[in-house]
């Protein structure tokens, strides 16, 4: 299972800290869990995540909630002339960074995306593995030190400040 106690702690801390500051609560959303997520055809790791947080906005990263994710699967459809051929049978779109979609590989659960190269994502020939699984991606790149590189933001980004406040309030420091 990719939903670790550390990930649960990070989500809970971000939820608490986001509510404590007007700017953070306006620019981010850390929703409650979905008790019984109904997302037919979704990978088990994504459904497990919904039991912790039902989507959300984490700075430049958006995770689609149960009510939206099915409508966002068009991102996995093949596009004529695109250098990278996807397909819903192999890829599950669970979110985005800026305007660039994030995918779970249905075969092994790894996370993939199109790094921002200044062109529309489907025109890019650069499609990279971002993490071995959804839990690693979230801990390291959404709630961790990999966020600035993933999102292409400066260190004073508001989500970075929120994460710093989470660390400051943590008993672990």
mmCIF file with all atom_site columns, C-alpha atoms in Angstrom:
data_model
loop_
_atom_site.group_PDB
_atom_site.id
_atom_site.type_symbol
_atom_site.label_atom_id
_atom_site.label_alt_id
_atom_site.label_comp_id
_atom_site.label_asym_id
_atom_site.label_entity_id
_atom_site.label_seq_id
_atom_site.pdbx_PDB_ins_code
_atom_site.Cartn_x
_atom_site.Cartn_y
_atom_site.Cartn_z
_atom_site.occupancy
_atom_site.B_iso_or_equiv
_atom_site.pdbx_formal_charge
_atom_site.auth_seq_id
_atom_site.auth_comp_id
_atom_site.auth_asym_id
_atom_site.auth_atom_id
_atom_site.pdbx_PDB_model_num
ATOM 1   C CA . UNK A 1 1   ? 0.000   0.000  0.000   1.00 0.00 ? 1   UNK A CA 1
ATOM 2   C CA . UNK A 1 2   ? 1.323   3.437  -0.893  1.00 0.00 ? 2   UNK A CA 1
ATOM 3   C CA . UNK A 1 3   ? -0.664  5.327  1.737   1.00 0.00 ? 3   UNK A CA 1
ATOM 4   C CA . UNK A 1 4   ? 1.844   5.425  4.573   1.00 0.00 ? 4   UNK A CA 1
ATOM 5   C CA . UNK A 1 5   ? 1.490   6.892  8.064   1.00 0.00 ? 5   UNK A CA 1
ATOM 6   C CA . UNK A 1 6   ? 3.906   9.623  6.941   1.00 0.00 ? 6   UNK A CA 1
ATOM 7   C CA . UNK A 1 7   ? 1.623   10.581 4.045   1.00 0.00 ? 7   UNK A CA 1
ATOM 8   C CA . UNK A 1 8   ? -1.398  10.650 6.372   1.00 0.00 ? 8   UNK A CA 1
ATOM 9   C CA . UNK A 1 9   ? 0.546   12.912 8.758   1.00 0.00 ? 9   UNK A CA 1
ATOM 10  C CA . UNK A 1 10  ? 1.613   15.260 5.941   1.00 0.00 ? 10  UNK A CA 1
ATOM 11  C CA . UNK A 1 11  ? -1.941  15.597 4.607   1.00 0.00 ? 11  UNK A CA 1
ATOM 12  C CA . UNK A 1 12  ? -3.355  16.241 8.095   1.00 0.00 ? 12  UNK A CA 1
ATOM 13  C CA . UNK A 1 13  ? -0.677  18.850 8.820   1.00 0.00 ? 13  UNK A CA 1
ATOM 14  C CA . UNK A 1 14  ? -1.265  20.624 5.493   1.00 0.00 ? 14  UNK A CA 1
ATOM 15  C CA . UNK A 1 15  ? -5.022  20.599 6.114   1.00 0.00 ? 15  UNK A CA 1
ATOM 16  C CA . UNK A 1 16  ? -4.558  22.213 9.538   1.00 0.00 ? 16  UNK A CA 1
ATOM 17  C CA . UNK A 1 17  ? -1.993  24.790 8.433   1.00 0.00 ? 17  UNK A CA 1
ATOM 18  C CA . UNK A 1 18  ? -3.935  25.746 5.289   1.00 0.00 ? 18  UNK A CA 1
ATOM 19  C CA . UNK A 1 19  ? -6.964  26.591 7.423   1.00 0.00 ? 19  UNK A CA 1
ATOM 20  C CA . UNK A 1 20  ? -4.838  28.823 9.694   1.00 0.00 ? 20  UNK A CA 1
ATOM 21  C CA . UNK A 1 21  ? -3.973  31.466 7.096   1.00 0.00 ? 21  UNK A CA 1
ATOM 22  C CA . UNK A 1 22  ? -6.291  33.318 4.730   1.00 0.00 ? 22  UNK A CA 1
ATOM 23  C CA . UNK A 1 23  ? -3.850  33.294 1.766   1.00 0.00 ? 23  UNK A CA 1
ATOM 24  C CA . UNK A 1 24  ? -3.138  29.587 2.162   1.00 0.00 ? 24  UNK A CA 1
ATOM 25  C CA . UNK A 1 25  ? -6.811  28.689 2.464   1.00 0.00 ? 25  UNK A CA 1
ATOM 26  C CA . UNK A 1 26  ? -7.665  30.716 -0.644  1.00 0.00 ? 26  UNK A CA 1
ATOM 27  C CA . UNK A 1 27  ? -4.878  29.228 -2.779  1.00 0.00 ? 27  UNK A CA 1
ATOM 28  C CA . UNK A 1 28  ? -4.981  25.624 -1.624  1.00 0.00 ? 28  UNK A CA 1
ATOM 29  C CA . UNK A 1 29  ? -7.569  23.004 -0.770  1.00 0.00 ? 29  UNK A CA 1
ATOM 30  C CA . UNK A 1 30  ? -6.964  19.929 1.374   1.00 0.00 ? 30  UNK A CA 1
ATOM 31  C CA . UNK A 1 31  ? -10.414 18.296 1.409   1.00 0.00 ? 31  UNK A CA 1
ATOM 32  C CA . UNK A 1 32  ? -11.646 15.661 3.784   1.00 0.00 ? 32  UNK A CA 1
ATOM 33  C CA . UNK A 1 33  ? -11.392 12.007 2.909   1.00 0.00 ? 33  UNK A CA 1
ATOM 34  C CA . UNK A 1 34  ? -14.043 10.181 0.936   1.00 0.00 ? 34  UNK A CA 1
ATOM 35  C CA . UNK A 1 35  ? -15.414 7.381  3.111   1.00 0.00 ? 35  UNK A CA 1
ATOM 36  C CA . UNK A 1 36  ? -16.603 5.236  0.202   1.00 0.00 ? 36  UNK A CA 1
ATOM 37  C CA . UNK A 1 37  ? -15.068 6.488  -3.043  1.00 0.00 ? 37  UNK A CA 1
ATOM 38  C CA . UNK A 1 38  ? -16.865 5.161  -6.106  1.00 0.00 ? 38  UNK A CA 1
ATOM 39  C CA . UNK A 1 39  ? -14.515 5.456  -9.065  1.00 0.00 ? 39  UNK A CA 1
ATOM 40  C CA . UNK A 1 40  ? -15.030 2.466  -11.370 1.00 0.00 ? 40  UNK A CA 1
ATOM 41  C CA . UNK A 1 41  ? -11.881 1.469  -13.214 1.00 0.00 ? 41  UNK A CA 1
ATOM 42  C CA . UNK A 1 42  ? -9.558  3.597  -11.079 1.00 0.00 ? 42  UNK A CA 1
ATOM 43  C CA . UNK A 1 43  ? -6.291  2.072  -9.841  1.00 0.00 ? 43  UNK A CA 1
ATOM 44  C CA . UNK A 1 44  ? -6.425  0.828  -6.244  1.00 0.00 ? 44  UNK A CA 1
ATOM 45  C CA . UNK A 1 45  ? -3.693  3.250  -5.114  1.00 0.00 ? 45  UNK A CA 1
ATOM 46  C CA . UNK A 1 46  ? -5.740  6.228  -6.286  1.00 0.00 ? 46  UNK A CA 1
ATOM 47  C CA . UNK A 1 47  ? -8.869  4.917  -4.537  1.00 0.00 ? 47  UNK A CA 1
ATOM 48  C CA . UNK A 1 48  ? -6.814  4.434  -1.352  1.00 0.00 ? 48  UNK A CA 1
ATOM 49  C CA . UNK A 1 49  ? -5.647  8.055  -1.620  1.00 0.00 ? 49  UNK A CA 1
ATOM 50  C CA . UNK A 1 50  ? -9.262  9.244  -1.787  1.00 0.00 ? 50  UNK A CA 1
ATOM 51  C CA . UNK A 1 51  ? -9.763  7.642  1.637   1.00 0.00 ? 51  UNK A CA 1
ATOM 52  C CA . UNK A 1 52  ? -7.145  10.116 2.946   1.00 0.00 ? 52  UNK A CA 1
ATOM 53  C CA . UNK A 1 53  ? -7.902  13.214 0.862   1.00 0.00 ? 53  UNK A CA 1
ATOM 54  C CA . UNK A 1 54  ? -10.554 13.537 -1.852  1.00 0.00 ? 54  UNK A CA 1
ATOM 55  C CA . UNK A 1 55  ? -8.477  15.434 -4.366  1.00 0.00 ? 55  UNK A CA 1
ATOM 56  C CA . UNK A 1 56  ? -7.098  18.863 -3.619  1.00 0.00 ? 56  UNK A CA 1
ATOM 57  C CA . UNK A 1 57  ? -5.051  21.852 -4.647  1.00 0.00 ? 57  UNK A CA 1
ATOM 58  C CA . UNK A 1 58  ? -1.504  21.848 -3.321  1.00 0.00 ? 58  UNK A CA 1
ATOM 59  C CA . UNK A 1 59  ? 0.187   24.926 -4.773  1.00 0.00 ? 59  UNK A CA 1
ATOM 60  C CA . UNK A 1 60  ? 0.673   24.192 -8.478  1.00 0.00 ? 60  UNK A CA 1
ATOM 61  C CA . UNK A 1 61  ? -0.389  20.551 -8.100  1.00 0.00 ? 61  UNK A CA 1
ATOM 62  C CA . UNK A 1 62  ? -4.035  19.544 -8.463  1.00 0.00 ? 62  UNK A CA 1
ATOM 63  C CA . UNK A 1 63  ? -5.236  16.060 -7.559  1.00 0.00 ? 63  UNK A CA 1
ATOM 64  C CA . UNK A 1 64  ? -8.630  15.246 -9.004  1.00 0.00 ? 64  UNK A CA 1
ATOM 65  C CA . UNK A 1 65  ? -11.329 14.216 -6.551  1.00 0.00 ? 65  UNK A CA 1
ATOM 66  C CA . UNK A 1 66  ? -13.676 11.270 -6.998  1.00 0.00 ? 66  UNK A CA 1
ATOM 67  C CA . UNK A 1 67  ? -16.407 13.426 -8.535  1.00 0.00 ? 67  UNK A CA 1
ATOM 68  C CA . UNK A 1 68  ? -14.109 14.842 -11.248 1.00 0.00 ? 68  UNK A CA 1
ATOM 69  C CA . UNK A 1 69  ? -11.488 12.239 -12.115 1.00 0.00 ? 69  UNK A CA 1
ATOM 70  C CA . UNK A 1 70  ? -13.607 10.256 -14.587 1.00 0.00 ? 70  UNK A CA 1
ATOM 71  C CA . UNK A 1 71  ? -14.262 13.385 -16.667 1.00 0.00 ? 71  UNK A CA 1
ATOM 72  C CA . UNK A 1 72  ? -10.524 14.106 -16.810 1.00 0.00 ? 72  UNK A CA 1
ATOM 73  C CA . UNK A 1 73  ? -9.566  10.821 -18.458 1.00 0.00 ? 73  UNK A CA 1
ATOM 74  C CA . UNK A 1 74  ? -9.686  12.463 -21.885 1.00 0.00 ? 74  UNK A CA 1
ATOM 75  C CA . UNK A 1 75  ? -6.057  13.456 -21.124 1.00 0.00 ? 75  UNK A CA 1
ATOM 76  C CA . UNK A 1 76  ? -5.114  9.793  -21.585 1.00 0.00 ? 76  UNK A CA 1
ATOM 77  C CA . UNK A 1 77  ? -6.713  9.620  -25.030 1.00 0.00 ? 77  UNK A CA 1
ATOM 78  C CA . UNK A 1 78  ? -4.379  9.400  -28.014 1.00 0.00 ? 78  UNK A CA 1
ATOM 79  C CA . UNK A 1 79  ? -3.905  12.639 -29.934 1.00 0.00 ? 79  UNK A CA 1
ATOM 80  C CA . UNK A 1 80  ? -3.166  12.507 -33.666 1.00 0.00 ? 80  UNK A CA 1
ATOM 81  C CA . UNK A 1 81  ? 0.373   13.669 -34.298 1.00 0.00 ? 81  UNK A CA 1
ATOM 82  C CA . UNK A 1 82  ? 1.416   13.581 -30.642 1.00 0.00 ? 82  UNK A CA 1
ATOM 83  C CA . UNK A 1 83  ? 4.937   12.226 -30.080 1.00 0.00 ? 83  UNK A CA 1
ATOM 84  C CA . UNK A 1 84  ? 3.815   10.273 -26.991 1.00 0.00 ? 84  UNK A CA 1
ATOM 85  C CA . UNK A 1 85  ? 0.978   7.805  -27.471 1.00 0.00 ? 85  UNK A CA 1
ATOM 86  C CA . UNK A 1 86  ? -1.067  7.189  -24.351 1.00 0.00 ? 86  UNK A CA 1
ATOM 87  C CA . UNK A 1 87  ? -4.385  5.362  -23.964 1.00 0.00 ? 87  UNK A CA 1
ATOM 88  C CA . UNK A 1 88  ? -6.891  4.877  -21.161 1.00 0.00 ? 88  UNK A CA 1
ATOM 89  C CA . UNK A 1 89  ? -6.197  1.141  -20.972 1.00 0.00 ? 89  UNK A CA 1
ATOM 90  C CA . UNK A 1 90  ? -2.585  1.853  -19.901 1.00 0.00 ? 90  UNK A CA 1
ATOM 91  C CA . UNK A 1 91  ? -2.736  5.280  -18.251 1.00 0.00 ? 91  UNK A CA 1
ATOM 92  C CA . UNK A 1 92  ? -4.931  6.865  -15.572 1.00 0.00 ? 92  UNK A CA 1
ATOM 93  C CA . UNK A 1 93  ? -4.923  10.662 -15.269 1.00 0.00 ? 93  UNK A CA 1
ATOM 94  C CA . UNK A 1 94  ? -5.199  11.571 -11.566 1.00 0.00 ? 94  UNK A CA 1
ATOM 95  C CA . UNK A 1 95  ? -4.134  15.221 -11.532 1.00 0.00 ? 95  UNK A CA 1
ATOM 96  C CA . UNK A 1 96  ? -2.009  17.928 -13.061 1.00 0.00 ? 96  UNK A CA 1
ATOM 97  C CA . UNK A 1 97  ? 0.911   20.249 -12.423 1.00 0.00 ? 97  UNK A CA 1
ATOM 98  C CA . UNK A 1 98  ? -0.032  23.611 -13.857 1.00 0.00 ? 98  UNK A CA 1
ATOM 99  C CA . UNK A 1 99  ? -1.663  22.527 -17.119 1.00 0.00 ? 99  UNK A CA 1
ATOM 100 C CA . UNK A 1 100 ? 0.394   19.341 -17.519 1.00 0.00 ? 100 UNK A CA 1
ATOM 101 C CA . UNK A 1 101 ? -1.455  16.122 -16.624 1.00 0.00 ? 101 UNK A CA 1
ATOM 102 C CA . UNK A 1 102 ? -0.161  13.496 -14.214 1.00 0.00 ? 102 UNK A CA 1
ATOM 103 C CA . UNK A 1 103 ? -0.633  9.799  -14.922 1.00 0.00 ? 103 UNK A CA 1
ATOM 104 C CA . UNK A 1 104 ? -0.513  6.488  -13.094 1.00 0.00 ? 104 UNK A CA 1
ATOM 105 C CA . UNK A 1 105 ? 0.845   3.628  -15.175 1.00 0.00 ? 105 UNK A CA 1
ATOM 106 C CA . UNK A 1 106 ? -1.843  0.972  -14.758 1.00 0.00 ? 106 UNK A CA 1
ATOM 107 C CA . UNK A 1 107 ? 0.757   -1.812 -15.102 1.00 0.00 ? 107 UNK A CA 1
ATOM 108 C CA . UNK A 1 108 ? 3.049   -0.929 -12.205 1.00 0.00 ? 108 UNK A CA 1
ATOM 109 C CA . UNK A 1 109 ? 1.525   2.065  -10.377 1.00 0.00 ? 109 UNK A CA 1
ATOM 110 C CA . UNK A 1 110 ? 4.381   4.435  -11.225 1.00 0.00 ? 110 UNK A CA 1
ATOM 111 C CA . UNK A 1 111 ? 3.704   8.158  -11.678 1.00 0.00 ? 111 UNK A CA 1
ATOM 112 C CA . UNK A 1 112 ? 4.505   9.849  -14.987 1.00 0.00 ? 112 UNK A CA 1
ATOM 113 C CA . UNK A 1 113 ? 4.186   13.336 -16.384 1.00 0.00 ? 113 UNK A CA 1
ATOM 114 C CA . UNK A 1 114 ? 5.223   15.843 -19.009 1.00 0.00 ? 114 UNK A CA 1
ATOM 115 C CA . UNK A 1 115 ? 7.763   18.265 -17.549 1.00 0.00 ? 115 UNK A CA 1
ATOM 116 C CA . UNK A 1 116 ? 7.053   21.875 -18.428 1.00 0.00 ? 116 UNK A CA 1
ATOM 117 C CA . UNK A 1 117 ? 9.181   22.649 -21.458 1.00 0.00 ? 117 UNK A CA 1
ATOM 118 C CA . UNK A 1 118 ? 7.303   25.729 -22.618 1.00 0.00 ? 118 UNK A CA 1
ATOM 119 C CA . UNK A 1 119 ? 5.077   23.832 -25.058 1.00 0.00 ? 119 UNK A CA 1
ATOM 120 C CA . UNK A 1 120 ? 1.664   22.243 -24.778 1.00 0.00 ? 120 UNK A CA 1
ATOM 121 C CA . UNK A 1 121 ? 2.060   18.903 -22.974 1.00 0.00 ? 121 UNK A CA 1
ATOM 122 C CA . UNK A 1 122 ? 0.600   16.729 -25.740 1.00 0.00 ? 122 UNK A CA 1
ATOM 123 C CA . UNK A 1 123 ? 3.069   18.217 -28.217 1.00 0.00 ? 123 UNK A CA 1
ATOM 124 C CA . UNK A 1 124 ? 6.013   17.273 -26.013 1.00 0.00 ? 124 UNK A CA 1
ATOM 125 C CA . UNK A 1 125 ? 8.159   14.232 -26.670 1.00 0.00 ? 125 UNK A CA 1
ATOM 126 C CA . UNK A 1 126 ? 9.368   14.308 -23.063 1.00 0.00 ? 126 UNK A CA 1
ATOM 127 C CA . UNK A 1 127 ? 7.277   11.981 -20.872 1.00 0.00 ? 127 UNK A CA 1
ATOM 128 C CA . UNK A 1 128 ? 9.089   11.075 -17.659 1.00 0.00 ? 128 UNK A CA 1
ATOM 129 C CA . UNK A 1 129 ? 8.688   8.720  -14.742 1.00 0.00 ? 129 UNK A CA 1
ATOM 130 C CA . UNK A 1 130 ? 8.347   10.966 -11.705 1.00 0.00 ? 130 UNK A CA 1
ATOM 131 C CA . UNK A 1 131 ? 8.078   8.355  -8.940  1.00 0.00 ? 131 UNK A CA 1
ATOM 132 C CA . UNK A 1 132 ? 7.821   4.610  -8.358  1.00 0.00 ? 132 UNK A CA 1
ATOM 133 C CA . UNK A 1 133 ? 4.303   4.982  -6.930  1.00 0.00 ? 133 UNK A CA 1
ATOM 134 C CA . UNK A 1 134 ? 1.684   7.494  -5.855  1.00 0.00 ? 134 UNK A CA 1
ATOM 135 C CA . UNK A 1 135 ? 2.779   7.540  -2.205  1.00 0.00 ? 135 UNK A CA 1
ATOM 136 C CA . UNK A 1 136 ? 6.401   8.296  -3.091  1.00 0.00 ? 136 UNK A CA 1
ATOM 137 C CA . UNK A 1 137 ? 5.281   11.012 -5.501  1.00 0.00 ? 137 UNK A CA 1
ATOM 138 C CA . UNK A 1 138 ? 3.117   12.707 -2.891  1.00 0.00 ? 138 UNK A CA 1
ATOM 139 C CA . UNK A 1 139 ? 5.626   12.488 -0.026  1.00 0.00 ? 139 UNK A CA 1
ATOM 140 C CA . UNK A 1 140 ? 8.639   13.573 -2.083  1.00 0.00 ? 140 UNK A CA 1
ATOM 141 C CA . UNK A 1 141 ? 7.253   15.898 -4.741  1.00 0.00 ? 141 UNK A CA 1
ATOM 142 C CA . UNK A 1 142 ? 4.000   17.361 -3.466  1.00 0.00 ? 142 UNK A CA 1
ATOM 143 C CA . UNK A 1 143 ? 4.677   17.530 0.283   1.00 0.00 ? 143 UNK A CA 1
ATOM 144 C CA . UNK A 1 144 ? 8.465   17.313 0.129   1.00 0.00 ? 144 UNK A CA 1
ATOM 145 C CA . UNK A 1 145 ? 11.712  18.720 -1.223  1.00 0.00 ? 145 UNK A CA 1
ATOM 146 C CA . UNK A 1 146 ? 10.953  17.836 -4.850  1.00 0.00 ? 146 UNK A CA 1
ATOM 147 C CA . UNK A 1 147 ? 8.049   20.297 -5.099  1.00 0.00 ? 147 UNK A CA 1
ATOM 148 C CA . UNK A 1 148 ? 9.975   23.340 -6.433  1.00 0.00 ? 148 UNK A CA 1
ATOM 149 C CA . UNK A 1 149 ? 11.515  21.345 -9.289  1.00 0.00 ? 149 UNK A CA 1
ATOM 150 C CA . UNK A 1 150 ? 8.222   19.619 -10.125 1.00 0.00 ? 150 UNK A CA 1
ATOM 151 C CA . UNK A 1 151 ? 6.205   22.839 -10.096 1.00 0.00 ? 151 UNK A CA 1
ATOM 152 C CA . UNK A 1 152 ? 8.915   25.115 -11.501 1.00 0.00 ? 152 UNK A CA 1
ATOM 153 C CA . UNK A 1 153 ? 8.520   27.603 -8.642  1.00 0.00 ? 153 UNK A CA 1
ATOM 154 C CA . UNK A 1 154 ? 10.833  29.703 -6.512  1.00 0.00 ? 154 UNK A CA 1
ATOM 155 C CA . UNK A 1 155 ? 11.562  28.906 -2.893  1.00 0.00 ? 155 UNK A CA 1
ATOM 156 C CA . UNK A 1 156 ? 9.194   31.671 -1.716  1.00 0.00 ? 156 UNK A CA 1
ATOM 157 C CA . UNK A 1 157 ? 6.185   30.045 -3.392  1.00 0.00 ? 157 UNK A CA 1
ATOM 158 C CA . UNK A 1 158 ? 3.161   30.074 -1.084  1.00 0.00 ? 158 UNK A CA 1
ATOM 159 C CA . UNK A 1 159 ? 2.908   26.248 -1.001  1.00 0.00 ? 159 UNK A CA 1
ATOM 160 C CA . UNK A 1 160 ? 6.595   26.128 -0.027  1.00 0.00 ? 160 UNK A CA 1
ATOM 161 C CA . UNK A 1 161 ? 5.850   28.538 2.837   1.00 0.00 ? 161 UNK A CA 1
ATOM 162 C CA . UNK A 1 162 ? 2.905   26.393 3.925   1.00 0.00 ? 162 UNK A CA 1
ATOM 163 C CA . UNK A 1 163 ? 5.116   23.283 3.943   1.00 0.00 ? 163 UNK A CA 1
ATOM 164 C CA . UNK A 1 164 ? 7.761   25.130 5.978   1.00 0.00 ? 164 UNK A CA 1
ATOM 165 C CA . UNK A 1 165 ? 5.087   26.039 8.509   1.00 0.00 ? 165 UNK A CA 1
ATOM 166 C CA . UNK A 1 166 ? 4.001   22.384 8.641   1.00 0.00 ? 166 UNK A CA 1
ATOM 167 C CA . UNK A 1 167 ? 7.589   21.382 9.415   1.00 0.00 ? 167 UNK A CA 1
ATOM 168 C CA . UNK A 1 168 ? 7.907   24.101 12.071  1.00 0.00 ? 168 UNK A CA 1
ATOM 169 C CA . UNK A 1 169 ? 4.747   22.893 13.837  1.00 0.00 ? 169 UNK A CA 1
ATOM 170 C CA . UNK A 1 170 ? 5.697   19.219 13.604  1.00 0.00 ? 170 UNK A CA 1
ATOM 171 C CA . UNK A 1 171 ? 7.030   17.552 16.763  1.00 0.00 ? 171 UNK A CA 1
ATOM 172 C CA . UNK A 1 172 ? 9.680   16.076 14.474  1.00 0.00 ? 172 UNK A CA 1
ATOM 173 C CA . UNK A 1 173 ? 10.685  19.577 13.351  1.00 0.00 ? 173 UNK A CA 1
#
